[in-house]
mmCIF file of C-alpha atoms and ligand atoms in Angstrom:
data_model
loop_
_atom_site.group_PDB
_atom_site.id
_atom_site.type_symbol
_atom_site.label_atom_id
_atom_site.label_comp_id
_atom_site.label_asym_id
_atom_site.label_seq_id
_atom_site.Cartn_x
_atom_site.Cartn_y
_atom_site.Cartn_z
ATOM 1 C CA MET A 908 -33.005 43.836 11.738
ATOM 2 C CA ARG A 909 -36.124 46.066 12.474
ATOM 3 C CA ILE A 910 -36.357 49.864 12.871
ATOM 4 C CA GLY A 911 -39.174 51.713 14.838
ATOM 5 C CA ILE A 912 -39.832 55.315 14.925
ATOM 6 C CA ASP A 913 -41.965 56.943 16.645
ATOM 7 C CA ILE A 914 -43.542 60.334 15.956
ATOM 8 C CA GLY A 915 -44.435 62.910 18.666
ATOM 9 C CA GLY A 916 -45.959 66.370 17.894
ATOM 10 C CA THR A 917 -42.297 67.390 19.084
ATOM 11 C CA LYS A 918 -39.593 64.904 18.983
ATOM 12 C CA ALA A 919 -39.241 61.716 17.120
ATOM 13 C CA GLU A 920 -37.403 58.312 18.145
ATOM 14 C CA ALA A 921 -35.620 55.688 16.038
ATOM 15 C CA VAL A 922 -34.315 52.278 17.449
ATOM 16 C CA ALA A 923 -33.430 49.593 15.549
ATOM 17 C CA VAL A 924 -34.139 46.138 17.085
ATOM 18 C CA ASP A 925 -32.760 43.070 16.652
ATOM 19 C CA ASP A 926 -34.402 39.493 15.900
ATOM 20 C CA ALA A 927 -34.815 38.706 19.748
ATOM 21 C CA GLY A 928 -36.660 41.686 19.657
ATOM 22 C CA ARG A 929 -34.015 43.550 22.238
ATOM 23 C CA ILE A 930 -32.923 47.290 20.894
ATOM 24 C CA VAL A 931 -29.334 47.487 19.659
ATOM 25 C CA ALA A 932 -29.189 51.391 18.637
ATOM 26 C CA ARG A 933 -31.419 54.358 19.326
ATOM 27 C CA VAL A 934 -31.553 57.988 18.477
ATOM 28 C CA ARG A 935 -33.864 61.165 18.687
ATOM 29 C CA ARG A 936 -34.492 64.243 16.908
ATOM 30 C CA SER A 937 -37.268 67.208 16.690
ATOM 31 C CA THR A 938 -40.279 66.380 14.692
ATOM 32 C CA GLU A 939 -40.886 69.084 11.466
ATOM 33 C CA HIS A 940 -44.451 69.272 11.014
ATOM 34 C CA GLY A 941 -46.795 69.338 7.736
ATOM 35 C CA ALA A 942 -46.657 66.430 5.401
ATOM 36 C CA GLU A 943 -43.188 66.931 3.424
ATOM 37 C CA GLY A 944 -42.318 67.588 7.224
ATOM 38 C CA VAL A 945 -43.349 64.285 8.788
ATOM 39 C CA LEU A 946 -41.950 62.634 5.136
ATOM 40 C CA ARG A 947 -38.414 63.980 6.186
ATOM 41 C CA THR A 948 -38.448 63.233 9.539
ATOM 42 C CA ALA A 949 -39.116 59.336 9.276
ATOM 43 C CA ARG A 950 -36.145 59.376 6.580
ATOM 44 C CA ASP A 951 -33.889 61.496 8.944
ATOM 45 C CA ALA A 952 -34.371 59.636 11.515
ATOM 46 C CA VAL A 953 -34.007 55.896 10.093
ATOM 47 C CA ALA A 954 -30.800 57.347 8.599
ATOM 48 C CA LEU A 955 -29.579 58.602 11.675
ATOM 49 C CA VAL A 956 -30.246 55.054 13.846
ATOM 50 C CA ALA A 957 -28.917 53.097 10.651
ATOM 51 C CA ALA A 958 -25.654 55.024 10.942
ATOM 52 C CA GLU A 959 -25.213 53.707 14.929
ATOM 53 C CA PRO A 960 -22.372 51.209 15.557
ATOM 54 C CA GLY A 961 -24.046 47.529 15.809
ATOM 55 C CA VAL A 962 -27.224 48.265 13.451
ATOM 56 C CA GLY A 963 -26.814 45.465 10.538
ATOM 57 C CA SER A 964 -28.875 45.588 7.658
ATOM 58 C CA ILE A 965 -32.413 45.937 8.057
ATOM 59 C CA THR A 966 -35.431 44.107 6.469
ATOM 60 C CA GLY A 967 -38.694 45.968 8.018
ATOM 61 C CA ALA A 968 -39.693 49.369 9.498
ATOM 62 C CA GLY A 969 -42.762 50.458 11.469
ATOM 63 C CA VAL A 970 -43.758 53.790 12.361
ATOM 64 C CA GLY A 971 -46.096 54.745 15.261
ATOM 65 C CA ILE A 972 -48.292 57.841 14.342
ATOM 66 C CA PRO A 973 -51.184 59.737 15.553
ATOM 67 C CA GLY A 974 -54.310 60.061 13.319
ATOM 68 C CA GLN A 975 -55.888 57.829 11.405
ATOM 69 C CA ILE A 976 -54.396 55.112 9.893
ATOM 70 C CA LEU A 977 -55.637 53.584 6.631
ATOM 71 C CA GLY A 978 -52.889 50.887 5.653
ATOM 72 C CA GLY A 979 -49.866 52.984 5.013
ATOM 73 C CA ARG A 980 -51.508 56.449 4.911
ATOM 74 C CA VAL A 981 -52.039 58.744 7.442
ATOM 75 C CA LEU A 982 -55.566 60.757 7.668
ATOM 76 C CA ASN A 983 -55.945 63.577 9.960
ATOM 77 C CA ALA A 984 -52.971 63.826 12.625
ATOM 78 C CA VAL A 985 -53.804 67.239 13.814
ATOM 79 C CA ASN A 986 -50.824 67.720 16.082
ATOM 80 C CA LEU A 987 -48.498 67.111 13.275
ATOM 81 C CA GLY A 988 -49.854 69.636 10.876
ATOM 82 C CA LEU A 989 -50.903 67.662 7.962
ATOM 83 C CA THR A 990 -54.441 66.199 6.622
ATOM 84 C CA GLU A 991 -53.275 63.078 4.109
ATOM 85 C CA VAL A 992 -50.249 61.547 3.948
ATOM 86 C CA ASP A 993 -48.854 58.180 2.061
ATOM 87 C CA LEU A 994 -46.007 57.732 4.870
ATOM 88 C CA GLY A 995 -45.973 53.758 4.637
ATOM 89 C CA GLY A 996 -45.359 54.165 0.478
ATOM 90 C CA ASP A 997 -42.772 57.031 0.580
ATOM 91 C CA LEU A 998 -40.558 54.984 3.614
ATOM 92 C CA GLU A 999 -41.114 51.613 1.176
ATOM 93 C CA ARG A 1000 -40.475 53.722 -2.145
ATOM 94 C CA ALA A 1001 -36.936 55.244 0.563
ATOM 95 C CA LEU A 1002 -35.466 52.159 2.203
ATOM 96 C CA GLY A 1003 -36.556 49.287 -0.220
ATOM 97 C CA VAL A 1004 -37.668 47.272 2.616
ATOM 98 C CA PRO A 1005 -41.301 46.654 3.986
ATOM 99 C CA VAL A 1006 -43.109 49.921 6.531
ATOM 100 C CA HIS A 1007 -45.918 49.014 8.723
ATOM 101 C CA VAL A 1008 -47.680 52.209 9.753
ATOM 102 C CA GLU A 1009 -49.323 51.754 13.431
ATOM 103 C CA ASN A 1010 -51.220 54.582 15.705
ATOM 104 C CA ASP A 1011 -48.770 55.601 18.282
ATOM 105 C CA VAL A 1012 -51.120 54.557 21.129
ATOM 106 C CA ASN A 1013 -51.309 51.365 19.432
ATOM 107 C CA ALA A 1014 -47.454 50.935 19.322
ATOM 108 C CA ALA A 1015 -46.892 51.675 22.128
ATOM 109 C CA ALA A 1016 -49.653 49.389 23.748
ATOM 110 C CA LEU A 1017 -47.080 46.618 22.051
ATOM 111 C CA GLY A 1018 -43.456 47.681 23.621
ATOM 112 C CA ALA A 1019 -45.180 47.961 26.418
ATOM 113 C CA HIS A 1020 -46.296 44.582 26.619
ATOM 114 C CA ALA A 1021 -42.948 43.521 25.364
ATOM 115 C CA THR A 1022 -41.063 45.513 28.297
ATOM 116 C CA LEU A 1023 -43.656 43.965 30.685
ATOM 117 C CA VAL A 1024 -42.946 40.403 29.260
ATOM 118 C CA ALA A 1025 -38.879 41.206 29.305
ATOM 119 C CA GLU A 1026 -39.745 41.910 32.992
ATOM 120 C CA ARG A 1027 -41.943 39.414 33.990
ATOM 121 C CA PRO A 1028 -42.157 36.805 31.386
ATOM 122 C CA ALA A 1029 -45.828 35.384 32.990
ATOM 123 C CA ALA A 1030 -47.163 38.628 31.895
ATOM 124 C CA ALA A 1031 -47.348 37.271 28.193
ATOM 125 C CA ASP A 1032 -50.689 35.758 27.812
ATOM 126 C CA ARG A 1033 -52.283 37.990 30.470
ATOM 127 C CA PRO A 1034 -53.850 40.829 29.141
ATOM 128 C CA MET A 1035 -52.783 44.341 29.012
ATOM 129 C CA ALA A 1036 -53.864 47.679 28.553
ATOM 130 C CA TYR A 1037 -52.321 50.366 27.927
ATOM 131 C CA LEU A 1038 -53.623 53.958 28.805
ATOM 132 C CA ASN A 1039 -52.004 57.011 26.768
ATOM 133 C CA LEU A 1040 -52.671 60.079 28.818
ATOM 134 C CA GLY A 1041 -51.435 62.925 26.300
ATOM 135 C CA THR A 1042 -52.726 65.775 24.665
ATOM 136 C CA GLY A 1043 -56.538 62.779 24.351
ATOM 137 C CA ILE A 1044 -57.288 59.855 25.522
ATOM 138 C CA ALA A 1045 -56.886 56.548 24.125
ATOM 139 C CA ALA A 1046 -56.205 52.922 25.041
ATOM 140 C CA GLY A 1047 -54.646 50.877 23.463
ATOM 141 C CA LEU A 1048 -55.585 46.597 23.955
ATOM 142 C CA VAL A 1049 -52.705 43.614 24.057
ATOM 143 C CA LEU A 1050 -54.508 40.304 24.072
ATOM 144 C CA ASP A 1051 -52.985 36.909 24.002
ATOM 145 C CA GLY A 1052 -49.762 38.970 22.655
ATOM 146 C CA ARG A 1053 -51.458 41.115 20.022
ATOM 147 C CA LEU A 1054 -52.790 43.677 19.399
ATOM 148 C CA TRP A 1055 -56.751 44.155 19.569
ATOM 149 C CA GLY A 1056 -58.267 46.677 17.485
ATOM 150 C CA GLY A 1057 -61.775 45.448 17.109
ATOM 151 C CA SER A 1058 -63.927 45.755 14.093
ATOM 152 C CA GLY A 1059 -62.804 49.071 12.879
ATOM 153 C CA GLY A 1060 -60.412 50.555 15.049
ATOM 154 C CA THR A 1061 -62.296 51.893 17.943
ATOM 155 C CA ALA A 1062 -61.178 49.413 20.535
ATOM 156 C CA GLY A 1063 -59.724 51.547 23.445
ATOM 157 C CA GLU A 1064 -61.200 54.252 22.694
ATOM 158 C CA VAL A 1065 -62.182 55.236 26.360
ATOM 159 C CA GLY A 1066 -61.623 59.104 26.440
ATOM 160 C CA HIS A 1067 -64.756 59.718 24.720
ATOM 161 C CA ILE A 1068 -66.837 57.596 27.199
ATOM 162 C CA SER A 1069 -69.208 60.444 29.464
ATOM 163 C CA ILE A 1070 -68.885 59.941 32.829
ATOM 164 C CA ASP A 1071 -71.252 63.623 33.258
ATOM 165 C CA PRO A 1072 -74.028 64.795 30.997
ATOM 166 C CA ALA A 1073 -73.916 67.774 32.052
ATOM 167 C CA GLY A 1074 -69.762 68.311 32.244
ATOM 168 C CA PRO A 1075 -67.605 70.173 29.336
ATOM 169 C CA GLU A 1076 -68.497 69.753 25.563
ATOM 170 C CA CYS A 1077 -66.228 67.384 23.418
ATOM 171 C CA PRO A 1078 -65.019 67.727 20.036
ATOM 172 C CA CYS A 1079 -66.460 64.550 19.834
ATOM 173 C CA GLY A 1080 -70.080 66.089 20.318
ATOM 174 C CA GLN A 1081 -70.893 64.647 23.607
ATOM 175 C CA ARG A 1082 -70.365 66.452 27.083
ATOM 176 C CA GLY A 1083 -68.483 65.322 29.904
ATOM 177 C CA CYS A 1084 -66.021 62.751 27.999
ATOM 178 C CA ILE A 1085 -63.525 61.597 29.963
ATOM 179 C CA GLU A 1086 -60.765 63.198 27.883
ATOM 180 C CA THR A 1087 -62.081 66.671 28.858
ATOM 181 C CA PHE A 1088 -61.441 66.045 32.267
ATOM 182 C CA ALA A 1089 -58.407 63.959 31.952
ATOM 183 C CA GLY A 1090 -56.886 64.549 28.512
ATOM 184 C CA GLY A 1091 -53.853 67.238 28.458
ATOM 185 C CA ALA A 1092 -55.083 69.960 25.983
ATOM 186 C CA SER A 1093 -58.362 70.520 27.102
ATOM 187 C CA VAL A 1094 -56.998 70.235 31.066
ATOM 188 C CA ALA A 1095 -54.911 72.632 29.713
ATOM 189 C CA ARG A 1096 -57.433 74.568 28.064
ATOM 190 C CA ARG A 1097 -59.497 74.367 31.212
ATOM 191 C CA TRP A 1098 -56.406 75.790 33.438
ATOM 192 C CA GLY A 1099 -56.402 78.773 31.221
ATOM 193 C CA ARG A 1100 -53.013 80.112 32.075
ATOM 194 C CA GLY A 1101 -51.033 79.323 29.308
ATOM 195 C CA GLY A 1102 -47.322 77.955 29.990
ATOM 196 C CA GLU A 1103 -44.698 75.532 28.222
ATOM 197 C CA LEU A 1104 -45.681 72.962 30.625
ATOM 198 C CA PRO A 1105 -49.138 73.896 31.579
ATOM 199 C CA ILE A 1106 -49.912 70.108 33.510
ATOM 200 C CA ARG A 1107 -47.352 70.412 35.292
ATOM 201 C CA ASP A 1108 -47.793 74.045 36.383
ATOM 202 C CA LEU A 1109 -51.529 73.328 37.749
ATOM 203 C CA PHE A 1110 -49.936 70.253 39.464
ATOM 204 C CA ASP A 1111 -47.245 72.391 41.005
ATOM 205 C CA ALA A 1112 -49.807 75.461 41.763
ATOM 206 C CA ALA A 1113 -52.369 72.500 43.226
ATOM 207 C CA ASP A 1114 -49.492 71.609 46.064
ATOM 208 C CA ALA A 1115 -49.930 75.094 46.679
ATOM 209 C CA GLY A 1116 -52.607 75.314 47.588
ATOM 210 C CA ASP A 1117 -54.401 77.089 44.971
ATOM 211 C CA PRO A 1118 -58.362 75.865 44.477
ATOM 212 C CA ASP A 1119 -58.755 76.389 40.856
ATOM 213 C CA ALA A 1120 -55.894 73.903 40.445
ATOM 214 C CA LEU A 1121 -56.732 71.724 42.836
ATOM 215 C CA ALA A 1122 -60.169 71.029 41.811
ATOM 216 C CA LEU A 1123 -58.778 70.271 37.570
ATOM 217 C CA ARG A 1124 -56.178 68.194 38.980
ATOM 218 C CA ASP A 1125 -58.806 65.806 41.104
ATOM 219 C CA GLU A 1126 -61.298 66.207 38.351
ATOM 220 C CA LEU A 1127 -58.317 64.688 36.102
ATOM 221 C CA ALA A 1128 -57.470 62.134 38.718
ATOM 222 C CA ARG A 1129 -61.385 60.901 38.455
ATOM 223 C CA GLY A 1130 -61.227 61.063 34.793
ATOM 224 C CA VAL A 1131 -57.705 58.464 34.803
ATOM 225 C CA ALA A 1132 -59.525 56.518 37.075
ATOM 226 C CA ALA A 1133 -62.844 56.262 35.751
ATOM 227 C CA ALA A 1134 -60.977 55.098 32.527
ATOM 228 C CA VAL A 1135 -58.812 52.812 34.691
ATOM 229 C CA HIS A 1136 -62.555 51.393 36.225
ATOM 230 C CA VAL A 1137 -63.825 50.530 32.020
ATOM 231 C CA LEU A 1138 -60.560 49.059 30.613
ATOM 232 C CA THR A 1139 -61.022 46.666 33.794
ATOM 233 C CA LEU A 1140 -64.582 46.210 33.454
ATOM 234 C CA THR A 1141 -64.100 45.241 30.100
ATOM 235 C CA VAL A 1142 -61.006 43.697 29.304
ATOM 236 C CA ASP A 1143 -59.713 42.900 32.882
ATOM 237 C CA PRO A 1144 -56.494 43.477 32.067
ATOM 238 C CA ALA A 1145 -53.977 42.360 34.807
ATOM 239 C CA VAL A 1146 -51.834 45.686 34.030
ATOM 240 C CA ILE A 1147 -52.747 49.041 32.550
ATOM 241 C CA VAL A 1148 -49.270 50.558 31.735
ATOM 242 C CA ILE A 1149 -50.125 54.712 31.836
ATOM 243 C CA GLY A 1150 -48.263 56.525 29.080
ATOM 244 C CA GLY A 1151 -47.874 59.595 27.426
ATOM 245 C CA GLY A 1152 -46.662 63.185 27.740
ATOM 246 C CA VAL A 1153 -49.242 63.682 31.613
ATOM 247 C CA ALA A 1154 -47.064 60.406 32.612
ATOM 248 C CA ARG A 1155 -43.644 62.294 33.047
ATOM 249 C CA LEU A 1156 -45.374 63.469 36.343
ATOM 250 C CA GLY A 1157 -44.909 59.849 37.148
ATOM 251 C CA ASP A 1158 -45.668 59.531 41.343
ATOM 252 C CA ARG A 1159 -46.903 62.753 41.353
ATOM 253 C CA LEU A 1160 -49.568 61.667 38.780
ATOM 254 C CA ARG A 1161 -49.832 57.846 40.270
ATOM 255 C CA GLY A 1162 -50.239 58.886 44.157
ATOM 256 C CA ILE A 1163 -53.245 60.865 43.002
ATOM 257 C CA VAL A 1164 -54.631 58.625 40.480
ATOM 258 C CA ARG A 1165 -54.370 55.776 43.626
ATOM 259 C CA SER A 1166 -56.345 57.801 45.943
ATOM 260 C CA ALA A 1167 -58.844 58.384 43.457
ATOM 261 C CA LEU A 1168 -59.623 54.444 42.265
ATOM 262 C CA VAL A 1169 -60.022 53.592 46.395
ATOM 263 C CA GLU A 1170 -62.348 56.524 46.789
ATOM 264 C CA ARG A 1171 -63.851 55.429 43.405
ATOM 265 C CA SER A 1172 -63.913 51.606 45.065
ATOM 266 C CA ALA A 1173 -64.457 52.469 49.019
ATOM 267 C CA ARG A 1174 -67.883 51.541 48.804
ATOM 268 C CA SER A 1175 -68.297 49.042 47.202
ATOM 269 C CA ILE A 1176 -66.903 44.878 47.754
ATOM 270 C CA PHE A 1177 -67.216 44.566 44.146
ATOM 271 C CA LEU A 1178 -64.722 46.909 43.076
ATOM 272 C CA THR A 1179 -62.431 46.834 46.261
ATOM 273 C CA SER A 1180 -62.135 42.939 44.913
ATOM 274 C CA LEU A 1181 -60.909 43.897 41.507
ATOM 275 C CA ALA A 1182 -57.902 45.315 43.541
ATOM 276 C CA LEU A 1183 -58.253 48.791 40.608
ATOM 277 C CA PRO A 1184 -54.706 50.188 41.835
ATOM 278 C CA GLU A 1185 -52.955 47.781 42.061
ATOM 279 C CA ARG A 1186 -53.181 47.032 38.512
ATOM 280 C CA ILE A 1187 -51.768 50.641 37.469
ATOM 281 C CA GLU A 1188 -48.129 50.997 36.707
ATOM 282 C CA LEU A 1189 -46.287 54.205 35.059
ATOM 283 C CA LEU A 1190 -44.039 53.946 32.254
ATOM 284 C CA PRO A 1191 -40.950 55.135 32.742
ATOM 285 C CA PRO A 1192 -40.586 59.033 31.596
ATOM 286 C CA ASP A 1193 -37.605 57.545 28.871
ATOM 287 C CA SER A 1194 -38.861 54.775 27.848
ATOM 288 C CA SER A 1195 -38.774 53.606 23.636
ATOM 289 C CA ALA A 1196 -42.258 51.901 24.180
ATOM 290 C CA GLY A 1197 -43.606 53.324 21.324
ATOM 291 C CA ALA A 1198 -40.206 52.925 19.234
ATOM 292 C CA LEU A 1199 -39.947 49.405 19.902
ATOM 293 C CA GLY A 1200 -44.056 48.789 19.473
ATOM 294 C CA ALA A 1201 -43.380 50.360 15.814
ATOM 295 C CA ALA A 1202 -40.787 47.561 14.930
ATOM 296 C CA LEU A 1203 -42.555 43.964 16.433
ATOM 297 C CA ALA A 1204 -45.375 45.395 14.434
ATOM 298 C CA VAL A 1205 -43.327 44.672 11.342
ATOM 299 C CA PRO A 1206 -42.991 40.905 11.192
ATOM 300 C CA ALA A 1207 -39.568 39.400 11.439
ATOM 301 C CA THR A 1208 -37.795 38.151 8.519
ATOM 302 C CA HIS A 1209 -34.473 37.130 8.114
ATOM 303 C CA GLU A 1210 -34.172 37.752 4.444
ATOM 304 C CA PRO A 1211 -31.404 41.278 4.739
ATOM 305 C CA ALA A 1212 -32.557 43.814 2.082
ATOM 306 C CA LEU A 1213 -30.831 46.925 2.656
ATOM 307 C CA GLY A 1214 -27.567 46.636 3.549
ATOM 308 C CA ARG A 1215 -25.343 49.508 5.145
HETATM 309 ZN ZN1 ZN B 2225 -65.272 63.479 23.832
#
């Protein structure tokens, strides 16, 4: 049995996955920040899920976490308050089984793909993109059933495609990146009214007719539509699964993104023929795609190494 852990900025989720790739147990806990905090979070999450009924011996563990991943090391995970930690090495010593560390968006892409294939087996060999709308924007690509990171891990970084050379400055040094219009952190900053769920507040204000909120919501929708457009023209995914914190808005997000895609395609027979609105699907808000994908990124073995 493999364990998958998804470490987010506020919550961490761990699942136990059997050899058939099914989730047999799942636990959630809050995330502690800093290098020590993240290590503790990962170890505790594994211990909690390993103690769940039906969880057998563990042969490996995978972790999905934001930041740059170098082997088992995690670098520059700003939202977790850490600059560098040997997460893979630490967990391997604690658990005595192989540990694979993966970028959180890539892990969620694998999990979303497995979920899609469980529902529709024909999706197994078709390209899929997972578009993560969180504090930033990035996509994970699954081609022929496997993650595609490119030559150096940059494939799918569509958040930093500029769609307006005169647009807002992006921390990456460009102007008008998709992420400046549709990334949660940038939108919240431009909205500027604080609140615990600023994007949800913005959508509420837009529904109430607030002109600033309507303009920002429009730009967000157009930014996501641009990402879908770019992904379609570069990878031609049969399905683009949209997940991440902003995707928890569900139908409220789906509606405006579909409209933006219809508008974008309206004057082009070519774009219309690509059926962009029909390609998008939203990850359900209670999905465990991140943790599932982290577990699936670990090579399956049949040699139990850690008994209960
Ligand atoms: Zn940028």
